[in-house]
Amino acid sequence: MNAPTLDDVLSPPPGSAMWQPDFLFGAGTAAYQIEGAVAADGRLPCIWDTFAARPGAVRNGETAAVACDHYRLWQQDIDLAAGLGLDAYRLSISWSRVLREDGTPNPAGIDFYERVLDRLAHHGVKAFVTLYHWDLPQHIQDRGGWLNRDTGRRLADFADLASRRFGDRVATWATLNEPWCAAFLGHGSGLHAPGMADTRYAVEAMHHLLLGHGHAMAALRANGAQRVGLVTNVTAVSADSPSPADQHAVRLARACYNQWVMDPLLLGSYPEELQELWPGVRPIVHDGDMQVIASTMDFIGINYYFRANVRSDGAHGYTDKGLDRVERTLMGWEVYPAGLRDVLIGFKGRYPTLPPVYITENGMASDDVVADGRVDDAQRVRYLQRHLVAIDQALHAGVDVQGYFAWSLLDNFEWSEGYAKRFGLVHVDYATQARTPKDSALALKAFLERRRAQGVISGRSS
Ligand code: IFM
């Protein structure tokens, strides 16, 4: 079967800044979700290995022991990313692969990332590296993990090693991916590793994650890193009704979902609304902590997937009631592209020092199948297309968005959801490890080819 003509269904609006070659297009992955090889070459256990082994923690008892076997297939995967014409590739480094328990580097683990980064450089694809994408070494967890202030210092050690060894091949460094998930899902709801479920733990873990971010930024800068920041997940929030109670619920939900991370980073304080949500629960903040957390970032990475539609819970909180008859993805998440625009414009208004923005994750899960060598993922093509339009609107409103990364390059281990939720531009057959670019990948490739061709015609270099 011939591939469909898709170059006109996935492209930014005509004249958009996204047609310029300095607006980066990429795709992302995370070490734990794709690498597998959890015991190879001296890699130490991490909290997700422990958590996934707990009965009931991950759907169908699945684990990331093999995942996409990327530790072995890395070269073909990087070549695949380059073959799509991506400007940039976002990856994370497994802390427990590169650092031993005694703090010395693990040469085999370092070699692996050297090879990956060299291959990206060979293709001229920019490397966007995240240090912490949720895979804390288990031995650090055994000393308290993110409930221990000292873990932030350990993150700085990791940042120091990574930037000394890889710094010459890394375009941007993100200290953390989605501290909200690591803090809340990992320590408040227990849905993620390490599986704790107490709001007091979540609040303390968040403070130590953000403190670790500040310490890691300092370590990266000391080693000459030029572009450092953090990646946070954000949620668009709407009110279920115009009632004052539901409007107030929106303020509480925004404080929890977005400002809990953004305010300390960009305003140097936690939002007051958290006190109403979680009365009496405050992190232990030492003198100087907020200055460390609010160190200047060169960019902020925004991960956007869906909106929450909330109403008052009648007490001091909110409930996410959702909306009926809206389009949803296999995760059950509402498809709401305008929310990305609204969140970005809202941030520009709230944070006078908002740094340049990359959309570091955006995408959707579906139940994709290969038929006649093709994966028809029309919903994803539409999803991506509509989010590009929303970003263009934010650009027009003056938000400095500099790049867009689809989540994810490959179908992968979707944490407690296991393997059924496929987020990839590229389909992975987990039995054979065959990769098949989906229609969305082909559409993105076609757009990027067209953009390059237009740049050449108009005399711009890409
Ligand atoms: O797969 C995750 C990723 O690791 C972090 N952001 C959200 C994605 C989809 O749930």
mmCIF file of C-alpha atoms in Angstrom, residues 203-422:
data_model
loop_
_atom_site.group_PDB
_atom_site.id
_atom_site.type_symbol
_atom_site.label_atom_id
_atom_site.label_comp_id
_atom_site.label_asym_id
_atom_site.label_seq_id
_atom_site.Cartn_x
_atom_site.Cartn_y
_atom_site.Cartn_z
ATOM 1 C CA VAL A 203 5.183 18.410 49.549
ATOM 2 C CA GLU A 204 8.548 17.548 51.090
ATOM 3 C CA ALA A 205 9.652 15.581 48.009
ATOM 4 C CA MET A 206 8.737 18.505 45.750
ATOM 5 C CA HIS A 207 10.888 20.879 47.796
ATOM 6 C CA HIS A 208 13.872 18.562 47.632
ATOM 7 C CA LEU A 209 13.400 17.929 43.908
ATOM 8 C CA LEU A 210 13.368 21.673 43.246
ATOM 9 C CA LEU A 211 16.338 22.190 45.531
ATOM 10 C CA GLY A 212 18.143 19.452 43.612
ATOM 11 C CA HIS A 213 17.278 21.289 40.407
ATOM 12 C CA GLY A 214 18.953 24.446 41.741
ATOM 13 C CA HIS A 215 22.073 22.578 42.890
ATOM 14 C CA ALA A 216 22.264 20.676 39.595
ATOM 15 C CA MET A 217 21.957 23.914 37.623
ATOM 16 C CA ALA A 218 24.967 25.274 39.501
ATOM 17 C CA ALA A 219 26.977 22.121 38.755
ATOM 18 C CA LEU A 220 26.058 22.240 35.063
ATOM 19 C CA ARG A 221 26.996 25.900 34.792
ATOM 20 C CA ALA A 222 30.285 25.316 36.609
ATOM 21 C CA ASN A 223 31.172 22.878 33.822
ATOM 22 C CA GLY A 224 30.359 25.384 31.120
ATOM 23 C CA ALA A 225 26.814 24.332 30.165
ATOM 24 C CA GLN A 226 25.246 27.154 28.186
ATOM 25 C CA ARG A 227 21.589 26.232 28.158
ATOM 26 C CA VAL A 228 20.076 24.785 31.298
ATOM 27 C CA GLY A 229 16.524 24.548 32.578
ATOM 28 C CA LEU A 230 13.806 22.220 33.787
ATOM 29 C CA VAL A 231 10.875 20.386 32.209
ATOM 30 C CA THR A 232 7.462 20.602 33.861
ATOM 31 C CA ASN A 233 4.087 19.111 33.018
ATOM 32 C CA VAL A 234 1.207 21.571 32.936
ATOM 33 C CA THR A 235 -2.564 21.194 32.844
ATOM 34 C CA ALA A 236 -5.162 23.527 31.359
ATOM 35 C CA VAL A 237 -7.949 24.084 33.859
ATOM 36 C CA SER A 238 -11.548 25.136 33.248
ATOM 37 C CA ALA A 239 -14.499 25.624 35.622
ATOM 38 C CA ASP A 240 -17.479 23.333 35.490
ATOM 39 C CA SER A 241 -19.789 26.314 36.042
ATOM 40 C CA PRO A 242 -19.545 30.099 36.435
ATOM 41 C CA SER A 243 -20.356 29.793 40.152
ATOM 42 C CA PRO A 244 -17.875 31.543 42.494
ATOM 43 C CA ALA A 245 -17.181 28.209 44.172
ATOM 44 C CA ASP A 246 -16.163 26.576 40.885
ATOM 45 C CA GLN A 247 -14.111 29.629 39.878
ATOM 46 C CA HIS A 248 -12.263 29.279 43.154
ATOM 47 C CA ALA A 249 -11.793 25.581 42.466
ATOM 48 C CA VAL A 250 -10.008 26.582 39.250
ATOM 49 C CA ARG A 251 -7.567 28.728 41.240
ATOM 50 C CA LEU A 252 -6.847 25.826 43.587
ATOM 51 C CA ALA A 253 -6.369 23.383 40.718
ATOM 52 C CA ARG A 254 -4.021 25.724 38.858
ATOM 53 C CA ALA A 255 -2.010 26.191 42.032
ATOM 54 C CA CYS A 256 -1.652 22.453 42.411
ATOM 55 C CA TYR A 257 -1.102 21.425 38.794
ATOM 56 C CA ASN A 258 1.031 24.290 37.512
ATOM 57 C CA GLN A 259 2.072 26.877 40.080
ATOM 58 C CA TRP A 260 3.398 24.412 42.644
ATOM 59 C CA VAL A 261 6.386 24.014 40.307
ATOM 60 C CA MET A 262 6.367 27.260 38.323
ATOM 61 C CA ASP A 263 6.004 29.737 41.232
ATOM 62 C CA PRO A 264 9.058 28.628 43.223
ATOM 63 C CA LEU A 265 11.138 28.558 40.037
ATOM 64 C CA LEU A 266 10.026 31.934 38.694
ATOM 65 C CA LEU A 267 8.651 33.843 41.702
ATOM 66 C CA GLY A 268 10.745 32.294 44.476
ATOM 67 C CA SER A 269 7.756 31.218 46.613
ATOM 68 C CA TYR A 270 5.114 28.502 46.806
ATOM 69 C CA PRO A 271 1.524 29.514 45.933
ATOM 70 C CA GLU A 272 -0.589 30.422 48.971
ATOM 71 C CA GLU A 273 -3.495 28.347 47.636
ATOM 72 C CA LEU A 274 -1.614 25.176 48.554
ATOM 73 C CA GLN A 275 -2.257 26.033 52.193
ATOM 74 C CA GLU A 276 -5.977 25.969 51.549
ATOM 75 C CA LEU A 277 -5.716 22.694 49.649
ATOM 76 C CA TRP A 278 -3.486 20.999 52.197
ATOM 77 C CA PRO A 279 -3.952 22.859 55.482
ATOM 78 C CA GLY A 280 -0.935 22.758 57.743
ATOM 79 C CA VAL A 281 1.246 20.936 55.231
ATOM 80 C CA ARG A 282 4.387 22.905 54.412
ATOM 81 C CA PRO A 283 7.848 21.834 53.328
ATOM 82 C CA ILE A 284 10.809 22.457 55.616
ATOM 83 C CA VAL A 285 12.449 25.431 53.912
ATOM 84 C CA HIS A 286 15.936 26.459 55.032
ATOM 85 C CA ASP A 287 17.342 29.968 54.624
ATOM 86 C CA GLY A 288 18.534 30.407 51.067
ATOM 87 C CA ASP A 289 16.564 27.459 49.622
ATOM 88 C CA MET A 290 14.215 29.618 47.576
ATOM 89 C CA GLN A 291 17.130 31.539 46.057
ATOM 90 C CA VAL A 292 18.733 28.264 44.996
ATOM 91 C CA ILE A 293 15.457 27.065 43.478
ATOM 92 C CA ALA A 294 14.819 30.340 41.663
ATOM 93 C CA SER A 295 18.215 30.474 39.914
ATOM 94 C CA THR A 296 17.869 31.879 36.427
ATOM 95 C CA MET A 297 16.979 29.288 33.798
ATOM 96 C CA ASP A 298 17.816 29.594 30.118
ATOM 97 C CA PHE A 299 14.622 27.835 29.095
ATOM 98 C CA ILE A 300 11.631 26.065 30.535
ATOM 99 C CA GLY A 301 10.337 22.856 29.010
ATOM 100 C CA ILE A 302 6.553 22.545 28.981
ATOM 101 C CA ASN A 303 4.853 19.158 28.672
ATOM 102 C CA TYR A 304 1.195 19.462 27.756
ATOM 103 C CA TYR A 305 -1.375 16.744 27.205
ATOM 104 C CA PHE A 306 -4.901 17.644 28.417
ATOM 105 C CA ARG A 307 -7.265 19.820 30.390
ATOM 106 C CA ALA A 308 -8.947 19.309 33.747
ATOM 107 C CA ASN A 309 -12.512 20.580 34.150
ATOM 108 C CA VAL A 310 -13.009 21.155 37.851
ATOM 109 C CA ARG A 311 -15.637 22.043 40.392
ATOM 110 C CA SER A 312 -15.576 22.728 44.083
ATOM 111 C CA ASP A 313 -15.568 19.661 46.303
ATOM 112 C CA GLY A 314 -17.686 21.569 48.823
ATOM 113 C CA ALA A 315 -14.813 21.691 51.315
ATOM 114 C CA HIS A 316 -11.364 23.201 50.730
ATOM 115 C CA GLY A 317 -10.536 21.530 47.447
ATOM 116 C CA TYR A 318 -11.613 20.693 43.923
ATOM 117 C CA THR A 319 -12.583 17.631 41.968
ATOM 118 C CA ASP A 320 -11.785 17.011 38.339
ATOM 119 C CA LYS A 321 -15.221 16.311 36.965
ATOM 120 C CA GLY A 322 -14.222 16.124 33.315
ATOM 121 C CA LEU A 323 -16.556 16.883 30.433
ATOM 122 C CA ASP A 324 -18.954 14.619 28.594
ATOM 123 C CA ARG A 325 -18.905 14.157 24.834
ATOM 124 C CA VAL A 326 -15.352 15.407 24.238
ATOM 125 C CA GLU A 327 -12.659 13.681 22.236
ATOM 126 C CA ARG A 328 -10.360 11.592 24.391
ATOM 127 C CA THR A 329 -7.222 9.518 23.899
ATOM 128 C CA LEU A 330 -6.621 5.935 25.014
ATOM 129 C CA MET A 331 -5.358 7.347 28.330
ATOM 130 C CA GLY A 332 -8.816 8.889 28.803
ATOM 131 C CA TRP A 333 -7.244 12.332 28.516
ATOM 132 C CA GLU A 334 -9.298 15.048 26.831
ATOM 133 C CA VAL A 335 -7.915 16.370 23.538
ATOM 134 C CA TYR A 336 -7.930 20.130 24.114
ATOM 135 C CA PRO A 337 -5.297 21.970 22.043
ATOM 136 C CA ALA A 338 -6.551 25.458 22.980
ATOM 137 C CA GLY A 339 -5.495 24.652 26.529
ATOM 138 C CA LEU A 340 -1.846 24.722 25.497
ATOM 139 C CA ARG A 341 -2.261 28.195 24.044
ATOM 140 C CA ASP A 342 -4.116 29.408 27.137
ATOM 141 C CA VAL A 343 -1.575 27.980 29.564
ATOM 142 C CA LEU A 344 1.331 29.552 27.680
ATOM 143 C CA ILE A 345 -0.336 32.950 27.486
ATOM 144 C CA GLY A 346 -1.272 32.701 31.164
ATOM 145 C CA PHE A 347 2.358 31.996 32.079
ATOM 146 C CA LYS A 348 3.550 34.990 30.101
ATOM 147 C CA GLY A 349 1.197 37.154 32.141
ATOM 148 C CA ARG A 350 2.015 35.631 35.531
ATOM 149 C CA TYR A 351 5.803 35.318 35.237
ATOM 150 C CA PRO A 352 7.686 38.473 34.185
ATOM 151 C CA THR A 353 10.900 36.439 33.922
ATOM 152 C CA LEU A 354 9.436 33.549 31.933
ATOM 153 C CA PRO A 355 12.412 32.220 29.940
ATOM 154 C CA PRO A 356 12.161 30.923 26.366
ATOM 155 C CA VAL A 357 9.905 27.902 26.131
ATOM 156 C CA TYR A 358 10.288 24.540 24.466
ATOM 157 C CA ILE A 359 7.260 22.311 24.239
ATOM 158 C CA THR A 360 9.215 19.309 25.425
ATOM 159 C CA GLU A 361 6.330 16.816 25.319
ATOM 160 C CA ASN A 362 3.010 16.664 23.534
ATOM 161 C CA GLY A 363 1.340 13.613 22.093
ATOM 162 C CA MET A 364 -1.253 10.936 22.659
ATOM 163 C CA ALA A 365 -1.694 7.240 23.284
ATOM 164 C CA SER A 366 -3.658 5.024 20.976
ATOM 165 C CA ASP A 367 -3.991 1.330 20.335
ATOM 166 C CA ASP A 368 -1.988 1.331 17.105
ATOM 167 C CA VAL A 369 -1.573 -1.757 14.943
ATOM 168 C CA VAL A 370 0.550 -2.502 11.911
ATOM 169 C CA ALA A 371 -1.531 -3.516 8.870
ATOM 170 C CA ASP A 372 0.126 -4.152 5.524
ATOM 171 C CA GLY A 373 3.276 -2.490 6.795
ATOM 172 C CA ARG A 374 1.477 0.709 7.716
ATOM 173 C CA VAL A 375 0.179 2.228 10.950
ATOM 174 C CA ASP A 376 -2.835 4.450 10.414
ATOM 175 C CA ASP A 377 -2.817 6.812 13.402
ATOM 176 C CA ALA A 378 -4.996 9.542 11.976
ATOM 177 C CA GLN A 379 -6.105 10.693 15.428
ATOM 178 C CA ARG A 380 -2.472 11.391 16.349
ATOM 179 C CA VAL A 381 -1.845 13.303 13.118
ATOM 180 C CA ARG A 382 -4.841 15.509 13.900
ATOM 181 C CA TYR A 383 -3.778 15.836 17.535
ATOM 182 C CA LEU A 384 -0.294 17.045 16.628
ATOM 183 C CA GLN A 385 -1.572 19.329 13.887
ATOM 184 C CA ARG A 386 -4.053 21.042 16.189
ATOM 185 C CA HIS A 387 -1.424 21.574 18.875
ATOM 186 C CA LEU A 388 0.870 23.215 16.323
ATOM 187 C CA VAL A 389 -1.947 25.651 15.572
ATOM 188 C CA ALA A 390 -2.320 26.373 19.303
ATOM 189 C CA ILE A 391 1.417 27.035 19.629
ATOM 190 C CA ASP A 392 1.265 29.370 16.661
ATOM 191 C CA GLN A 393 -1.463 31.321 18.444
ATOM 192 C CA ALA A 394 0.729 31.565 21.542
ATOM 193 C CA LEU A 395 3.625 32.785 19.382
ATOM 194 C CA HIS A 396 1.349 35.474 17.969
ATOM 195 C CA ALA A 397 0.458 36.464 21.526
ATOM 196 C CA GLY A 398 4.151 37.041 22.208
ATOM 197 C CA VAL A 399 5.165 33.815 23.973
ATOM 198 C CA ASP A 400 8.742 32.942 23.052
ATOM 199 C CA VAL A 401 8.316 29.291 22.028
ATOM 200 C CA GLN A 402 11.462 27.962 20.361
ATOM 201 C CA GLY A 403 10.758 24.315 19.695
ATOM 202 C CA TYR A 404 8.347 21.397 19.787
ATOM 203 C CA PHE A 405 9.033 17.777 20.748
ATOM 204 C CA ALA A 406 6.478 15.085 20.081
ATOM 205 C CA TRP A 407 6.142 12.479 22.793
ATOM 206 C CA SER A 408 7.409 9.998 21.949
ATOM 207 C CA LEU A 409 9.808 8.799 19.294
ATOM 208 C CA LEU A 410 8.935 5.172 20.096
ATOM 209 C CA ASP A 411 6.081 3.305 21.718
ATOM 210 C CA ASN A 412 7.459 2.487 25.140
ATOM 211 C CA PHE A 413 6.921 1.481 28.768
ATOM 212 C CA GLU A 414 4.207 3.855 29.934
ATOM 213 C CA TRP A 415 5.001 3.566 33.660
ATOM 214 C CA SER A 416 2.109 2.069 35.670
ATOM 215 C CA GLU A 417 0.161 1.593 32.431
ATOM 216 C CA GLY A 418 2.722 -0.842 31.014
ATOM 217 C CA TYR A 419 2.881 -1.296 27.235
ATOM 218 C CA ALA A 420 -0.734 -1.044 26.023
ATOM 219 C CA LYS A 421 -0.714 2.759 25.763
ATOM 220 C CA ARG A 422 1.275 3.528 22.624
#
